Amino acid sequence: MAQQEPLSSVYNAIRILREFTLEDKELGITELSQRLGLAKSTIFRLVNTLNGNNLVEKNMYTHKYHLGIGAFELGFAAYHGNELRLIAYPLLNKLMNTVREAVHLGVYDHGEVVFLCKRVPDNHKGTVSKIGKRIPSHCTASGKVLLAHQSDQEINRIIQLGLERYTQKTISDGGVLTEQLRDVRKNGYAIGMAEYNEGVCSIAVPVVNDNGRVIAAISLAMTKSYLYPVQIQNYVKDLKTYSRLITERLT
């Protein structure tokens, strides 16, 4: 038991840190207690420890907490030390200049996609995901590319959790999603037709390492309600070219 308690405390401290997002920048003790199902006294003790290490800071006006400079330092080190992002960034910049659409690099994490970097042309209009933002995997092109290459067990887990509907075009049926993921593996790309955001379409292809394992996805996002087959094939050709270039630089 003496060994389990510190591990439990570390785990719960991590859970607290992960509650802070771009949407929820500030949270109070009561909110954290309700979200995590932990006693206020436990939250208070853990938050004080995090505060003492500058991982969270207290807003003296609202009495709520937000991520601190220590969290920024860790995130900055992780962001700028990520080899995949460093290699992909200049190539994504060239891709963006070629297609003149928003370009993203994303990785899979527990049923969601986390964007490591993006390139957006000047005067680009429409919804573009932020770096570090999480988006669901079942209704986005990047997500479907990455989910398609997960184990059957992981795919079933995501389906069992429930496929939340975000627009009228969101796939919420597990059987339909499973069939679409088979097509993604066969064709080597995925399409999102306004399934997450109204009026936003996306196309994505996988990025593999030198062992052939899918480690990321690169995608284009554009403010269109529909893509014609010839447009899709042209975009896919460009995406696959840059995906290969990223793989070559990883080896």
Coordinates of C-alpha atoms in Angstrom, one line a residue:
M1 CA 0.0 0.0 0.0
A2 CA 2.9 2.4 0.8
Q3 CA 4.1 2.0 -2.8
Q4 CA 0.6 2.4 -4.4
E5 CA -0.2 5.7 -2.7
P6 CA 2.5 7.8 -4.4
L7 CA 1.6 6.3 -7.8
S8 CA -2.1 7.1 -7.2
S9 CA -1.2 10.7 -6.3
V10 CA 0.9 11.1 -9.4
Y11 CA -1.9 9.6 -11.5
N12 CA -4.5 12.0 -10.1
A13 CA -2.2 15.0 -10.4
I14 CA -1.8 14.1 -14.1
R15 CA -5.6 13.9 -14.4
I16 CA -5.9 17.4 -12.9
L17 CA -3.4 18.8 -15.4
R18 CA -5.2 17.2 -18.4
E19 CA -8.5 18.9 -17.4
F20 CA -7.0 22.2 -18.5
T21 CA -7.7 22.8 -22.2
L22 CA -8.0 25.6 -24.7
E23 CA -11.7 25.7 -23.9
D24 CA -11.3 25.3 -20.1
K25 CA -8.4 27.5 -19.3
E26 CA -9.4 28.1 -15.6
L27 CA -10.9 25.6 -13.2
G28 CA -11.7 25.8 -9.5
I29 CA -11.3 23.2 -6.8
T30 CA -15.1 22.3 -6.8
E31 CA -15.1 22.0 -10.6
L32 CA -12.1 19.7 -10.6
S33 CA -13.6 17.6 -7.7
Q34 CA -16.9 17.1 -9.7
R35 CA -15.1 16.3 -12.9
L36 CA -12.7 13.8 -11.5
G37 CA -14.8 12.3 -8.8
L38 CA -12.3 13.1 -6.1
A39 CA -12.8 14.7 -2.7
K40 CA -12.2 18.4 -2.5
S41 CA -9.5 17.8 0.1
T42 CA -7.6 15.6 -2.3
I43 CA -7.9 18.0 -5.1
F44 CA -6.8 20.9 -2.8
R45 CA -3.7 18.9 -1.7
L46 CA -2.7 17.9 -5.2
V47 CA -3.3 21.4 -6.6
N48 CA -1.2 22.9 -3.9
T49 CA 1.7 20.6 -4.9
L50 CA 1.3 21.5 -8.5
N51 CA 1.1 25.1 -7.6
G52 CA 4.3 24.8 -5.6
N53 CA 6.1 23.5 -8.7
N54 CA 4.6 26.2 -11.0
L55 CA 2.7 23.7 -13.0
V56 CA -0.5 25.5 -12.1
E57 CA -1.1 29.1 -10.9
K58 CA -3.9 30.7 -9.0
N59 CA -5.9 33.6 -10.3
M60 CA -6.2 35.8 -7.2
Y61 CA -9.3 37.5 -8.6
T62 CA -11.4 34.4 -9.5
H63 CA -9.7 32.0 -7.1
K64 CA -9.5 29.5 -9.9
Y65 CA -6.4 27.8 -11.3
H66 CA -4.8 27.8 -14.7
L67 CA -1.7 26.1 -16.2
G68 CA 1.5 27.7 -15.0
I69 CA 4.9 28.6 -16.4
G70 CA 6.2 25.2 -15.5
A71 CA 3.6 23.5 -17.7
F72 CA 4.6 26.0 -20.5
E73 CA 8.3 25.0 -20.1
L74 CA 7.4 21.3 -20.4
G75 CA 5.2 21.8 -23.4
F76 CA 7.7 24.1 -25.1
A77 CA 10.4 21.5 -24.7
A78 CA 8.2 18.7 -26.0
Y79 CA 7.0 20.8 -28.9
H80 CA 10.4 21.9 -30.1
G81 CA 12.0 18.6 -29.4
N82 CA 9.6 16.5 -31.4
E83 CA 11.5 15.0 -34.3
L84 CA 8.5 14.3 -36.4
R85 CA 7.3 17.9 -36.2
L86 CA 10.7 19.3 -37.0
I87 CA 11.0 17.1 -40.1
A88 CA 7.5 17.7 -41.3
Y89 CA 7.2 21.4 -40.7
P90 CA 9.2 22.7 -43.8
L91 CA 7.6 20.0 -46.0
L92 CA 4.1 21.0 -44.9
N93 CA 4.9 24.6 -45.6
K94 CA 5.8 23.6 -49.2
L95 CA 2.6 21.6 -49.5
M96 CA 0.5 24.5 -48.2
N97 CA 2.1 26.8 -50.8
T98 CA 1.2 24.2 -53.5
V99 CA -2.4 23.5 -52.6
R100 CA -3.2 26.9 -50.9
E101 CA -5.2 25.2 -48.2
A102 CA -4.7 24.6 -44.5
V103 CA -2.3 21.7 -43.8
H104 CA -2.1 19.8 -40.6
L105 CA 0.1 17.1 -39.1
G106 CA -1.7 14.9 -36.4
V107 CA -1.0 11.9 -34.3
Y108 CA -3.4 9.4 -32.7
D109 CA -4.0 9.3 -28.9
H110 CA -6.7 7.3 -27.2
G111 CA -9.4 7.7 -29.8
E112 CA -8.5 11.3 -30.7
V113 CA -6.2 13.2 -33.0
V114 CA -3.7 15.7 -31.6
F115 CA -2.3 18.3 -34.0
L116 CA 1.5 18.8 -33.8
C117 CA 1.7 21.5 -36.4
K118 CA -0.3 23.4 -39.1
R119 CA 0.4 25.7 -42.0
V120 CA -2.3 28.1 -43.2
P121 CA -2.1 30.3 -46.3
D122 CA -2.6 34.1 -46.0
N123 CA -6.2 35.2 -46.0
H124 CA -7.4 31.6 -45.3
K125 CA -11.0 31.5 -44.2
G126 CA -12.8 28.9 -42.2
T127 CA -12.3 26.7 -39.2
V128 CA -8.8 25.5 -38.6
S129 CA -7.8 23.4 -35.6
K130 CA -5.3 24.7 -33.2
I131 CA -1.9 23.1 -32.4
G132 CA -2.3 20.8 -29.4
K133 CA -6.1 20.6 -29.9
R134 CA -7.8 17.2 -29.7
I135 CA -10.5 16.2 -32.2
P136 CA -12.5 13.0 -32.5
S137 CA -11.1 10.3 -34.8
H138 CA -14.4 8.9 -36.1
C139 CA -15.5 12.0 -38.0
T140 CA -12.4 13.6 -39.4
A141 CA -10.1 12.7 -42.2
S142 CA -7.0 12.6 -40.1
G143 CA -8.8 10.6 -37.4
K144 CA -10.1 8.0 -39.8
V145 CA -6.7 7.5 -41.4
L146 CA -5.1 6.9 -38.0
L147 CA -8.0 4.9 -36.5
A148 CA -8.0 2.6 -39.6
H149 CA -4.5 1.5 -38.7
Q150 CA -5.3 0.7 -35.1
S151 CA -6.0 -2.8 -33.8
D152 CA -9.5 -4.3 -34.1
Q153 CA -9.7 -4.1 -30.3
E154 CA -9.0 -0.4 -30.3
I155 CA -11.5 0.3 -33.1
N156 CA -14.2 -1.7 -31.3
R157 CA -13.4 0.2 -28.1
I158 CA -14.0 3.5 -29.8
I159 CA -17.3 2.3 -31.3
Q160 CA -18.4 0.9 -27.9
L161 CA -17.8 4.3 -26.3
G162 CA -20.3 5.8 -28.7
L163 CA -19.8 7.8 -31.9
E164 CA -20.9 11.3 -31.1
R165 CA -22.8 13.2 -33.8
Y166 CA -21.4 16.7 -34.6
T167 CA -23.2 17.4 -37.8
Q168 CA -25.9 15.8 -39.9
K169 CA -23.2 14.0 -41.9
T170 CA -21.3 12.5 -38.9
I171 CA -21.0 8.7 -39.0
S172 CA -22.6 7.5 -35.8
D173 CA -23.2 3.8 -36.8
G174 CA -20.4 1.5 -35.9
G175 CA -21.0 -0.9 -38.8
V176 CA -20.8 2.0 -41.3
L177 CA -17.6 3.3 -39.7
T178 CA -16.0 -0.1 -39.7
E179 CA -16.7 -0.5 -43.5
Q180 CA -15.4 3.0 -44.2
L181 CA -12.1 2.2 -42.3
R182 CA -11.6 -0.9 -44.5
D183 CA -11.9 1.4 -47.5
V184 CA -9.4 3.8 -45.9
R185 CA -6.8 1.0 -45.5
K186 CA -7.5 -0.2 -49.1
N187 CA -7.3 3.2 -50.7
G188 CA -4.6 4.8 -48.6
Y189 CA -6.5 8.0 -47.8
A190 CA -9.6 9.3 -45.9
I191 CA -12.1 12.0 -46.5
G192 CA -14.2 14.0 -44.1
M193 CA -17.2 15.7 -45.7
A194 CA -18.5 18.2 -43.2
E195 CA -18.7 15.5 -40.6
Y196 CA -17.1 17.5 -37.7
N197 CA -17.7 21.1 -38.8
E198 CA -20.4 22.3 -41.1
G199 CA -19.0 23.5 -44.4
V200 CA -15.5 22.1 -43.8
C201 CA -14.1 19.2 -45.8
S202 CA -10.8 17.4 -45.2
I203 CA -8.5 14.8 -46.9
A204 CA -5.8 12.9 -45.1
V205 CA -3.1 10.3 -45.8
P206 CA -1.0 8.3 -43.4
V207 CA 2.7 8.9 -42.6
V208 CA 4.7 5.8 -41.9
N209 CA 8.1 5.2 -40.3
D210 CA 10.9 3.1 -41.8
N211 CA 9.2 0.0 -40.5
G212 CA 6.0 0.7 -42.3
R213 CA 4.1 1.6 -39.2
V214 CA 1.6 4.5 -39.4
I215 CA 2.8 7.1 -37.0
A216 CA 0.9 10.2 -38.1
A217 CA -1.4 11.7 -40.7
I218 CA -1.1 14.8 -42.9
S219 CA -4.3 16.5 -44.0
L220 CA -5.8 19.3 -45.9
A221 CA -8.8 21.3 -44.6
M222 CA -10.9 23.5 -46.7
T223 CA -14.2 25.4 -46.5
K224 CA -16.1 23.5 -49.1
S225 CA -19.3 21.5 -48.7
Y226 CA -18.4 18.9 -51.4
L227 CA -15.3 17.6 -53.2
Y228 CA -15.4 16.2 -56.7
P229 CA -13.6 12.9 -57.4
V230 CA -11.0 14.6 -59.6
Q231 CA -10.3 17.1 -56.9
I232 CA -9.9 14.4 -54.3
Q233 CA -7.4 12.5 -56.5
N234 CA -5.3 15.5 -57.2
Y235 CA -5.2 16.4 -53.5
V236 CA -4.4 12.8 -52.5
K237 CA -1.5 12.7 -55.0
D238 CA 0.0 15.8 -53.4
L239 CA -0.5 14.5 -49.9
K240 CA 1.1 11.1 -50.7
T241 CA 4.1 12.8 -52.3
Y242 CA 4.8 14.8 -49.1
S243 CA 4.0 11.9 -46.9
R244 CA 6.8 9.9 -48.7
L245 CA 9.2 12.8 -48.3
I246 CA 8.5 12.9 -44.5
T247 CA 9.1 9.1 -44.3
E248 CA 12.4 9.4 -46.2
R249 CA 13.7 12.1 -43.8
L250 CA 12.7 10.0 -40.8
T251 CA 15.0 7.1 -41.9

